[in-house]
mmCIF file of N, CA and C in Angstrom:
data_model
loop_
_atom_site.group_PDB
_atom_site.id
_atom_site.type_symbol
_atom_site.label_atom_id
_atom_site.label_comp_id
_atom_site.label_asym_id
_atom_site.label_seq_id
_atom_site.Cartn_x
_atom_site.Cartn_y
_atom_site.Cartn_z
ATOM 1 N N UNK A 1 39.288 184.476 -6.330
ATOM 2 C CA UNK A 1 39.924 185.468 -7.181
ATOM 3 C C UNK A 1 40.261 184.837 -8.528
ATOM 4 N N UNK A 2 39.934 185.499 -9.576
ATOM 5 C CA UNK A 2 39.947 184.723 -11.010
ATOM 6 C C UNK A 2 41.376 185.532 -11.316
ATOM 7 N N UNK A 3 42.128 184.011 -12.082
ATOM 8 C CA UNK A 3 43.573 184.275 -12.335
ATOM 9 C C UNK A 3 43.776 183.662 -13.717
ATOM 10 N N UNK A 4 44.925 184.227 -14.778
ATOM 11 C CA UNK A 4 44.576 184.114 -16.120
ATOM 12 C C UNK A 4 46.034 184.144 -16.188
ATOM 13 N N UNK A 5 46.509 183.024 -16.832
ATOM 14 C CA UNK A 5 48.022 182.731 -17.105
ATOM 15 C C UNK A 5 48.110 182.625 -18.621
ATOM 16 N N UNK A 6 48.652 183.731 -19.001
ATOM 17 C CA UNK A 6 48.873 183.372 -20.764
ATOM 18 C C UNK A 6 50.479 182.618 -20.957
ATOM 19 N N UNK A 7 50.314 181.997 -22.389
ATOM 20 C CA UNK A 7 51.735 181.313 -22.242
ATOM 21 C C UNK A 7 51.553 181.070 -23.856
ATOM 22 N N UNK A 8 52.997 180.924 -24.651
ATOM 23 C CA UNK A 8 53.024 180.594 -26.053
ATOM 24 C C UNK A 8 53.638 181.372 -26.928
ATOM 25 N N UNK A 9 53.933 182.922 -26.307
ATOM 26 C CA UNK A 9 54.117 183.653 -27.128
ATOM 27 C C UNK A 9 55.617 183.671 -27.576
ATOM 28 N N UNK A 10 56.334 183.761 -28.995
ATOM 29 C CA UNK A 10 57.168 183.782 -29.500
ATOM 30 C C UNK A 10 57.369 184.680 -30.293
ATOM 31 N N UNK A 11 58.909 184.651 -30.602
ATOM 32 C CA UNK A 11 59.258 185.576 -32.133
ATOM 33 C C UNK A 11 59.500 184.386 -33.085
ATOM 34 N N UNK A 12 58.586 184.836 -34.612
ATOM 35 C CA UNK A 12 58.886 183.734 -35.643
ATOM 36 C C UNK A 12 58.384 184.653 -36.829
ATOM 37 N N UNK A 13 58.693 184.046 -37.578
ATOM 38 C CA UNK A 13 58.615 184.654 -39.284
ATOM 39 C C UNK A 13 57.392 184.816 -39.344
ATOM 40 N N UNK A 14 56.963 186.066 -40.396
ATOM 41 C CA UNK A 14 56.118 186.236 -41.511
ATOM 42 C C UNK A 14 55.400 185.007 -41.933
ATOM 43 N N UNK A 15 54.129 184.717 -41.714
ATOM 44 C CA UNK A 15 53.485 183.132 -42.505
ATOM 45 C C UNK A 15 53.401 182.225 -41.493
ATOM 46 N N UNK A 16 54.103 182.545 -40.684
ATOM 47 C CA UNK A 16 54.016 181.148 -39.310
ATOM 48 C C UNK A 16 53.011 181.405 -38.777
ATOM 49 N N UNK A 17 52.833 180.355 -37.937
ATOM 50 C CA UNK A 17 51.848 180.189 -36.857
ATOM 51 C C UNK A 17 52.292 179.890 -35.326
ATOM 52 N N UNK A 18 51.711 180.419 -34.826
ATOM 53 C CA UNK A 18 51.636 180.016 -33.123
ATOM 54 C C UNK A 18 50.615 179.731 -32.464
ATOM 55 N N UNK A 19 50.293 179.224 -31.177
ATOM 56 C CA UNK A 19 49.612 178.669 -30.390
ATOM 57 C C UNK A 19 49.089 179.614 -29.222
ATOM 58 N N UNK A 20 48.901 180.475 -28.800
ATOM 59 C CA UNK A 20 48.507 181.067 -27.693
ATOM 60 C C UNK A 20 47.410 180.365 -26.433
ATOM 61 N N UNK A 21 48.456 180.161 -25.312
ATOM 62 C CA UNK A 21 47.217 179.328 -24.470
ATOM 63 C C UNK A 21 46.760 180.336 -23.036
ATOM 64 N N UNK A 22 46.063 180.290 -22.215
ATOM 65 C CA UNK A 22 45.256 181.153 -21.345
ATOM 66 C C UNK A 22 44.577 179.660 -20.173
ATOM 67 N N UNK A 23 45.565 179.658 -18.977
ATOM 68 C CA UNK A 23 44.856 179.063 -18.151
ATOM 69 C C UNK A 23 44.211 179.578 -16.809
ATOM 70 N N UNK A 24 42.984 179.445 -17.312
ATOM 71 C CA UNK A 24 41.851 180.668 -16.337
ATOM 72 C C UNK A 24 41.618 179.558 -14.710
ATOM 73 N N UNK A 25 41.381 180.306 -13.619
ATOM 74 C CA UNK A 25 41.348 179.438 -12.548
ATOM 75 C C UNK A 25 40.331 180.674 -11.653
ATOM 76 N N UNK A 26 39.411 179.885 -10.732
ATOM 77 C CA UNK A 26 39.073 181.226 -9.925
ATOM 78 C C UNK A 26 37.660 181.764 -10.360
ATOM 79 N N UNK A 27 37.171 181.219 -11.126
ATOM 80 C CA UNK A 27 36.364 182.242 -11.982
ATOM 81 C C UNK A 27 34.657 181.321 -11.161
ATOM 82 N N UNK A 28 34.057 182.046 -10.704
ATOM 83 C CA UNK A 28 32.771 181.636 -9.842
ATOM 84 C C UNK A 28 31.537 181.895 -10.520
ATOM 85 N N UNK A 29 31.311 182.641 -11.542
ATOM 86 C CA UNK A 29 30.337 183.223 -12.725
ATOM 87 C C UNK A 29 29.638 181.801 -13.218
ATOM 88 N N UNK A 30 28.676 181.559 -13.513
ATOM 89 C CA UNK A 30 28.245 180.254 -13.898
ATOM 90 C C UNK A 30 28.543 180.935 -15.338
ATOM 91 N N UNK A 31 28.664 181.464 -16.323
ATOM 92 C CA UNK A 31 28.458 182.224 -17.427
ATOM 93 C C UNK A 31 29.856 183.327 -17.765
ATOM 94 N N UNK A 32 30.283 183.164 -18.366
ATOM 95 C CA UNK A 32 31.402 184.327 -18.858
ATOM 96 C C UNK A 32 32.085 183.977 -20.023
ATOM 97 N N UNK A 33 32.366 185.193 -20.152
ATOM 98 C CA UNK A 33 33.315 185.612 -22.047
ATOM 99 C C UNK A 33 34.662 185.496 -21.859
ATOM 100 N N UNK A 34 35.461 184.351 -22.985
ATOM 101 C CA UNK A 34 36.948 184.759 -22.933
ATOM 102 C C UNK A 34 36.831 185.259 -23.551
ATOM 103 N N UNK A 35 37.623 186.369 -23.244
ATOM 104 C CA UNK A 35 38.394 187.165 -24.383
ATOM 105 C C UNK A 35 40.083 187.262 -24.889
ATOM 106 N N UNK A 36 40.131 187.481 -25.826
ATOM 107 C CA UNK A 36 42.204 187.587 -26.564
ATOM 108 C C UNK A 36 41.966 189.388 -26.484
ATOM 109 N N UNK A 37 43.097 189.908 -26.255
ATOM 110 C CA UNK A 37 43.488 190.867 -26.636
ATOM 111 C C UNK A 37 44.389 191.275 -27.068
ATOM 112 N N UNK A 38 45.302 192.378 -27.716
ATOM 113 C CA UNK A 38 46.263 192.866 -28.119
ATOM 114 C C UNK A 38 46.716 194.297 -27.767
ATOM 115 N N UNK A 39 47.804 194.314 -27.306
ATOM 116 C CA UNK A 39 47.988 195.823 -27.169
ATOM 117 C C UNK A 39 49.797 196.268 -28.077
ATOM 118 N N UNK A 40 49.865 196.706 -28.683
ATOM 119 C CA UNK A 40 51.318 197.511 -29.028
ATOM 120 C C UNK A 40 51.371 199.086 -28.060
ATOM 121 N N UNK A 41 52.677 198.759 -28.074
ATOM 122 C CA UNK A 41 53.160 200.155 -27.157
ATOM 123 C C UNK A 41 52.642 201.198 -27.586
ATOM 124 N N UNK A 42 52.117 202.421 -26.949
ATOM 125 C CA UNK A 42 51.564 203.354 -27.549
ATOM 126 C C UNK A 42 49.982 203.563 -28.378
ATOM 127 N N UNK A 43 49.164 202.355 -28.346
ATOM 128 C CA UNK A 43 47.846 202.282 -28.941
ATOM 129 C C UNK A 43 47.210 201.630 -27.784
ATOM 130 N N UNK A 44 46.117 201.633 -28.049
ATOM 131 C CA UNK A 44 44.601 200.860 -26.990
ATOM 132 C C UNK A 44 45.073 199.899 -27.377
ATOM 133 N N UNK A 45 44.111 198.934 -26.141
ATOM 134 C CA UNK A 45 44.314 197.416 -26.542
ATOM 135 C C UNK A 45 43.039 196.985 -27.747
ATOM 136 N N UNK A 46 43.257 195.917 -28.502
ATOM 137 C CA UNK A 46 42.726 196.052 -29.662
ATOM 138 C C UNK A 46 41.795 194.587 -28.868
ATOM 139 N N UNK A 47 40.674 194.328 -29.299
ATOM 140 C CA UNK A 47 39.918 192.913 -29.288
ATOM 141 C C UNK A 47 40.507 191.965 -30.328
ATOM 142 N N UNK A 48 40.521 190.868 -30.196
ATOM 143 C CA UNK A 48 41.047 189.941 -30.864
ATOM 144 C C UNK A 48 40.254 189.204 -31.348
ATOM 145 N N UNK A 49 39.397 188.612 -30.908
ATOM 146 C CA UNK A 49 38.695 187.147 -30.155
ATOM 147 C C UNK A 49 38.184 186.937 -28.992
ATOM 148 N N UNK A 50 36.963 186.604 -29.235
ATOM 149 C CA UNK A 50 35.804 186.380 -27.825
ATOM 150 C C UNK A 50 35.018 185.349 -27.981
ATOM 151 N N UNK A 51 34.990 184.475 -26.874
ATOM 152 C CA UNK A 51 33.847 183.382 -27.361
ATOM 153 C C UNK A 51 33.617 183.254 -25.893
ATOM 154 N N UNK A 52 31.853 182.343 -25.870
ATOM 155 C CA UNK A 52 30.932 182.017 -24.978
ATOM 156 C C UNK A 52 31.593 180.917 -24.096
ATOM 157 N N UNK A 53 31.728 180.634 -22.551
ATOM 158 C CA UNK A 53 32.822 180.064 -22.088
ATOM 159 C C UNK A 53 32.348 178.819 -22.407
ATOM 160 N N UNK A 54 31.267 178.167 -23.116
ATOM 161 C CA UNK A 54 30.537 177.194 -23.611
ATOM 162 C C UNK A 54 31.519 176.876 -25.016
ATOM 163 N N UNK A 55 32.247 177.733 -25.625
ATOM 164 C CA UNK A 55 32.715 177.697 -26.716
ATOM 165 C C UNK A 55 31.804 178.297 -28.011
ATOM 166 N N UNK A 56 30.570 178.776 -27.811
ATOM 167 C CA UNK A 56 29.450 179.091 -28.785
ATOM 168 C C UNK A 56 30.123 180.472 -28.731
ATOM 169 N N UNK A 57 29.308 180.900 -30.402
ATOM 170 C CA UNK A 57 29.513 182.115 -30.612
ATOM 171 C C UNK A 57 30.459 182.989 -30.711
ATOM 172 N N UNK A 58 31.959 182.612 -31.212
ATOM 173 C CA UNK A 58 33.136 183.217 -31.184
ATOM 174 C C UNK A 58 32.893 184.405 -32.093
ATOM 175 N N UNK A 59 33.652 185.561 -31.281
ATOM 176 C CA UNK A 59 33.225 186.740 -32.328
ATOM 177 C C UNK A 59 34.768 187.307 -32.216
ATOM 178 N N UNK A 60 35.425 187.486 -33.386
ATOM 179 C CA UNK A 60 36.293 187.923 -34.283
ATOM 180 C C UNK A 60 36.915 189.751 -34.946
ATOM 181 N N UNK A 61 37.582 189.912 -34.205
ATOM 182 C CA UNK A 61 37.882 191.300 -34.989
ATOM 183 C C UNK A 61 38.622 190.731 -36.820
ATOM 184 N N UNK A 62 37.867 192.030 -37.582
ATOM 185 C CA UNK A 62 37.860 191.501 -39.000
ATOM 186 C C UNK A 62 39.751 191.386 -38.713
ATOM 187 N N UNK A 63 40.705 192.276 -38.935
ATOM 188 C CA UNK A 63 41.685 191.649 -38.633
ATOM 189 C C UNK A 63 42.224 190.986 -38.488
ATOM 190 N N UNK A 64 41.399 189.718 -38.397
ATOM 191 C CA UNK A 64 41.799 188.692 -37.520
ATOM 192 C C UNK A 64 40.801 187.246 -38.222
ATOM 193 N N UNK A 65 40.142 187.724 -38.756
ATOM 194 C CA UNK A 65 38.952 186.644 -39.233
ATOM 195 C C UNK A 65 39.456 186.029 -40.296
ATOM 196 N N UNK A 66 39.663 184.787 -39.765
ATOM 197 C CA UNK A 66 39.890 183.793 -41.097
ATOM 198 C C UNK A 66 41.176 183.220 -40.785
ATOM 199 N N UNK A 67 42.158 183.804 -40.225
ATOM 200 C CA UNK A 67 43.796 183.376 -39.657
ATOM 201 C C UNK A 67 43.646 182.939 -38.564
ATOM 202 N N UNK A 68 43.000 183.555 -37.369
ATOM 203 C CA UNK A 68 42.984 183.233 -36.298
ATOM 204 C C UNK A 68 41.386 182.849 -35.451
ATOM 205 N N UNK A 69 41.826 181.576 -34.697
ATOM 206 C CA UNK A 69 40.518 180.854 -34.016
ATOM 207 C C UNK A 69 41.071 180.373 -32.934
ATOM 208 N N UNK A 70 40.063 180.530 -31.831
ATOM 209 C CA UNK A 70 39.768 180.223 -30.550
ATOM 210 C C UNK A 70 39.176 178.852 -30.386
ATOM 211 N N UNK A 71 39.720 178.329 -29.694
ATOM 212 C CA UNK A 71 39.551 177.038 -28.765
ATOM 213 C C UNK A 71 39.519 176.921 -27.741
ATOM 214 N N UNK A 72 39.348 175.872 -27.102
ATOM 215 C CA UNK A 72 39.271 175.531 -25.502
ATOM 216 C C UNK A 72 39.053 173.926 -25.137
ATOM 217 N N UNK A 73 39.749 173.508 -24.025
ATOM 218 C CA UNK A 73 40.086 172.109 -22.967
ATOM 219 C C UNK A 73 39.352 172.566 -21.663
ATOM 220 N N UNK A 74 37.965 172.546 -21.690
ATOM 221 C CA UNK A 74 37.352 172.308 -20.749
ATOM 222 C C UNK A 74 37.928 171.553 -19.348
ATOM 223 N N UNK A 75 38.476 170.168 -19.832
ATOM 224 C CA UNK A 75 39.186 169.817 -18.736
ATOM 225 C C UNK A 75 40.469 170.332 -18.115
ATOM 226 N N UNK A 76 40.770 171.235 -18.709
ATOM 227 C CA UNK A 76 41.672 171.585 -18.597
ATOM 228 C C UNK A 76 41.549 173.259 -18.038
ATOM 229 N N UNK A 77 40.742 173.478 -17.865
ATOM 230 C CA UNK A 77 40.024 175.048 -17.943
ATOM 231 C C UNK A 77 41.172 176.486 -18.857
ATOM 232 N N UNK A 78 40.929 175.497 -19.971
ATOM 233 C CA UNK A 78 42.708 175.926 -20.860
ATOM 234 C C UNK A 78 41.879 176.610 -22.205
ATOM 235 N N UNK A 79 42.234 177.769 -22.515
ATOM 236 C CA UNK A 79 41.731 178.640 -23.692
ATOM 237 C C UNK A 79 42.599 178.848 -24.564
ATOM 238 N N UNK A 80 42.248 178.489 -25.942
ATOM 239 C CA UNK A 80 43.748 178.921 -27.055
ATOM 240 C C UNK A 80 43.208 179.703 -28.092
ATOM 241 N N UNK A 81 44.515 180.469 -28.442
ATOM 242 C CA UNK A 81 43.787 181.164 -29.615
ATOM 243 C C UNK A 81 45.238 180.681 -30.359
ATOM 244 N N UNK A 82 44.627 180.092 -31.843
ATOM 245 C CA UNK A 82 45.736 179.555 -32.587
ATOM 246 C C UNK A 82 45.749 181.021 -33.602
ATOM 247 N N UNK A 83 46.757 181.144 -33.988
ATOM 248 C CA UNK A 83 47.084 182.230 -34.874
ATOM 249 C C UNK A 83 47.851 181.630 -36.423
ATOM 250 N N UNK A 84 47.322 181.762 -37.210
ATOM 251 C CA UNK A 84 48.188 181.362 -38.552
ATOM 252 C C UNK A 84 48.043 182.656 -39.592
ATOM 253 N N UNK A 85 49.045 182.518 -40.612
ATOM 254 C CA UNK A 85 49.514 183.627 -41.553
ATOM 255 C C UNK A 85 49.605 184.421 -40.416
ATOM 256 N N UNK A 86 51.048 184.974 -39.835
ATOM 257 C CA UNK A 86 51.155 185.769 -38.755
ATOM 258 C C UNK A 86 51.949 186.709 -39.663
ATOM 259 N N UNK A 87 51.320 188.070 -39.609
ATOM 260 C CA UNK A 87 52.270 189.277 -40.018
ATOM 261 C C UNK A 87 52.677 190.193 -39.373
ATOM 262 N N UNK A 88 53.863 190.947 -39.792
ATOM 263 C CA UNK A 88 54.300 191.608 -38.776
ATOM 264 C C UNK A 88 53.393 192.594 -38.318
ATOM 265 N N UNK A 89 52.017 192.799 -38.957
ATOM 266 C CA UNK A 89 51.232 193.793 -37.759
ATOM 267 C C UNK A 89 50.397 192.936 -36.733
ATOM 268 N N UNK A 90 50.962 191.795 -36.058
ATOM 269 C CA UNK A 90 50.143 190.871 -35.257
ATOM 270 C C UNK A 90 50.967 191.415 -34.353
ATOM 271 N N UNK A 91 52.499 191.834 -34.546
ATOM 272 C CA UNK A 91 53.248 191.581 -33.366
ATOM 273 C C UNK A 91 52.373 192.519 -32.080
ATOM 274 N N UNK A 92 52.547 192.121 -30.904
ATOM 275 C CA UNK A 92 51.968 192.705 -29.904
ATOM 276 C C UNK A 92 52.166 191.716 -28.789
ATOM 277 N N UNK A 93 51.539 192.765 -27.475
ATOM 278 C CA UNK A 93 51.825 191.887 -26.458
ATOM 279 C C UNK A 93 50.023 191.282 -26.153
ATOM 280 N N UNK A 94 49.871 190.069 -25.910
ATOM 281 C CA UNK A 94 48.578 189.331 -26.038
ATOM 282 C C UNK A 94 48.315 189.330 -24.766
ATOM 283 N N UNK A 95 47.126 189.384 -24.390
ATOM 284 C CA UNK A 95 46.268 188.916 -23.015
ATOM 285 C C UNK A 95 44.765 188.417 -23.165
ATOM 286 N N UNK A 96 44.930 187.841 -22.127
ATOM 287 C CA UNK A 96 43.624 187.067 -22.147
ATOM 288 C C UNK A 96 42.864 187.693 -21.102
ATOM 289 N N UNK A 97 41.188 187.448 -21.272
ATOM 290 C CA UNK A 97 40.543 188.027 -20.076
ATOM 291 C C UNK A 97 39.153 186.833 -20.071
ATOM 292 N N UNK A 98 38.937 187.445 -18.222
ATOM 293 C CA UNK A 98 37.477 187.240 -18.657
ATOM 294 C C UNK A 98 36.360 187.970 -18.001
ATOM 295 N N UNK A 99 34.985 187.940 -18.677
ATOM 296 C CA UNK A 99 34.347 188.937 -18.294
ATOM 297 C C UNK A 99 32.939 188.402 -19.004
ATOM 298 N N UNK A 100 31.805 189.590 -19.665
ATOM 299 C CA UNK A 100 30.966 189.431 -19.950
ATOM 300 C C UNK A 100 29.760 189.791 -21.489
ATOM 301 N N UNK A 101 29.063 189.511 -21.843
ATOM 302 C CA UNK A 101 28.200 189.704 -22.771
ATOM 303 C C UNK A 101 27.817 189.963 -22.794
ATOM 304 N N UNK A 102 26.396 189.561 -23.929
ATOM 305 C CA UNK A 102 25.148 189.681 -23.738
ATOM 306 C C UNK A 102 24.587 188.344 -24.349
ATOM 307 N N UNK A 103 24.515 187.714 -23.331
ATOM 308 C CA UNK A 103 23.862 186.236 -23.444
ATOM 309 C C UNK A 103 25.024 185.296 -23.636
ATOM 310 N N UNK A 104 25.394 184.775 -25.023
ATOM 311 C CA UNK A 104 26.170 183.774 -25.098
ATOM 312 C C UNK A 104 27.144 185.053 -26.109
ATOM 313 N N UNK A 105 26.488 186.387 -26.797
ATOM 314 C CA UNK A 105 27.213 187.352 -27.445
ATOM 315 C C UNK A 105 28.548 187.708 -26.547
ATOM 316 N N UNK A 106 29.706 187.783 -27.168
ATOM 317 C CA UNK A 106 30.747 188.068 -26.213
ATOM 318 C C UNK A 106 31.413 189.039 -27.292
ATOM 319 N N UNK A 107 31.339 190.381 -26.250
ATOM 320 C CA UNK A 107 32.064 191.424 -27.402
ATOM 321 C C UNK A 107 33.661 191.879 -26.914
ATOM 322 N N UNK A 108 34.403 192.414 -27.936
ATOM 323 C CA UNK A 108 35.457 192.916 -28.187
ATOM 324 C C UNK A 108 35.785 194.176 -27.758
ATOM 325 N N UNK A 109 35.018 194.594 -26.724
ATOM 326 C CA UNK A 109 35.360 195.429 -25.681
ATOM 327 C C UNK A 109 35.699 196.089 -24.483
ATOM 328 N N UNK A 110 37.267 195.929 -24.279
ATOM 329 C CA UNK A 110 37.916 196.012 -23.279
ATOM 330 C C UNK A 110 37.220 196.380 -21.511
ATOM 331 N N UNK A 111 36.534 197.058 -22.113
ATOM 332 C CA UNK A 111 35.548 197.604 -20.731
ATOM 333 C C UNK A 111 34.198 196.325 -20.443
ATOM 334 N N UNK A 112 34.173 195.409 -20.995
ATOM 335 C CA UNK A 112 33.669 194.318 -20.482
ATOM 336 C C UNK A 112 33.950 193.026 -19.787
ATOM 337 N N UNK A 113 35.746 193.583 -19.707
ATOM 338 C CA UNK A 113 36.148 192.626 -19.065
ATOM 339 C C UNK A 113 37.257 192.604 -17.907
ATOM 340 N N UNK A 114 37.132 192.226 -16.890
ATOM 341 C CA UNK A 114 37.553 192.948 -15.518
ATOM 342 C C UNK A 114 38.782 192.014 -14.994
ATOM 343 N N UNK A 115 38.987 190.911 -15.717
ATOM 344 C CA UNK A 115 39.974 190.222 -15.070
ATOM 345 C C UNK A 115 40.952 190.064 -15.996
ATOM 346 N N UNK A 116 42.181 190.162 -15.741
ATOM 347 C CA UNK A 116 43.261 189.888 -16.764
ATOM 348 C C UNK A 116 44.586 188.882 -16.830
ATOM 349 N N UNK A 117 45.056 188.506 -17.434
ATOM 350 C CA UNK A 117 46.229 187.918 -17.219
ATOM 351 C C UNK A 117 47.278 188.948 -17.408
ATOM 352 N N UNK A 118 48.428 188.234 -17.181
ATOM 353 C CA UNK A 118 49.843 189.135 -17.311
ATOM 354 C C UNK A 118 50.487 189.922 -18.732
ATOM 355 N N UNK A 119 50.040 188.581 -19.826
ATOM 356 C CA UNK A 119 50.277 188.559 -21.396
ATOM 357 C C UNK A 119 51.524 188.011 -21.602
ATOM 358 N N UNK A 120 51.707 187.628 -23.248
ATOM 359 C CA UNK A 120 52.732 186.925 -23.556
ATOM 360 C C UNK A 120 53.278 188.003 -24.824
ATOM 361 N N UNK A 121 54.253 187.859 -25.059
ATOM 362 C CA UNK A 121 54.695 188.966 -26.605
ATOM 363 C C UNK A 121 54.840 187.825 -27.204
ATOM 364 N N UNK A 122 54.058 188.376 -28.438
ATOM 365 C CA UNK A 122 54.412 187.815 -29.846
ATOM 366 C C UNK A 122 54.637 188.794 -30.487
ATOM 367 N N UNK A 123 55.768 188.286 -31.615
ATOM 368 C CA UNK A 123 56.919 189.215 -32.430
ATOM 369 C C UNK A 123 57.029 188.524 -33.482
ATOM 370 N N UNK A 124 56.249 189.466 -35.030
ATOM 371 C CA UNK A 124 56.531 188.630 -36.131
ATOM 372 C C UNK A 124 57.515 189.199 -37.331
ATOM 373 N N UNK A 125 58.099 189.114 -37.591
ATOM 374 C CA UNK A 125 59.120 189.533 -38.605
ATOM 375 C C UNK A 125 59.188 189.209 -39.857
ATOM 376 N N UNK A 126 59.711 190.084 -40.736
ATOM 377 C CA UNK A 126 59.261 189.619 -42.447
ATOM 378 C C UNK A 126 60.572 188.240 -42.605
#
């Protein structure tokens, strides 16, 4: 059974940065997509960030392109998505998933991915 522990999330100012980490366990797929997500109360969950569990091919909601990047500790079977210039429309509650593509392509759509973690809130304030 694939299990997804997010952890990192804080409240901090306008301009800061945080760390978001995702420790995936369970997962039997020789091949699969992490994914970040976002959800605020009352909207869909938004895509964040997706990359090839190889680390290739990270694909980016524009939103998000250029502030925030995905990493990973293989040894660690540990996934991060670092977040910098955080504004208050980041705040949300974050989850991680994992799931699938097309090839090493890993898309930003919720319905491609079947396993979830719990999520962490991040809360950014002016």
């Amino acid at each position: 059974q694939v299990r997804l522990v997010e952890s990192g999330g804080a409240s901090v100012q306008a301009g800061e940065s945080l760390r978001l980490s995702c420790a995936v366990s369970g997962v039997t797929r020789s091949s699969f997509c992490l994914g970040w997500f976002r959800r605020v109360p009352g909207k869909l969950h938004e895509g964040v960030a997706a990359v090839y569990h190889t680390g290739e091919d990270p694909n980016y909601a524009d939103s998000v392109k250029g502030r925030f990047t995905v990493s990973q500790d293989n040894a660690k079977n540990t996934w991060y998505l670092d977040m910098n210039k955080l504004t208050p429309e980041d705040t949300a509650m974050y989850y991680c998933a994992t799931g699938w593509g097309s090839g090493s392509r890993c898309y930003l759509t919720r319905g491609n991915y079947p396993s979830w973690g719990q999520g962490t809130q991040v809360s950014v304030s002016d």
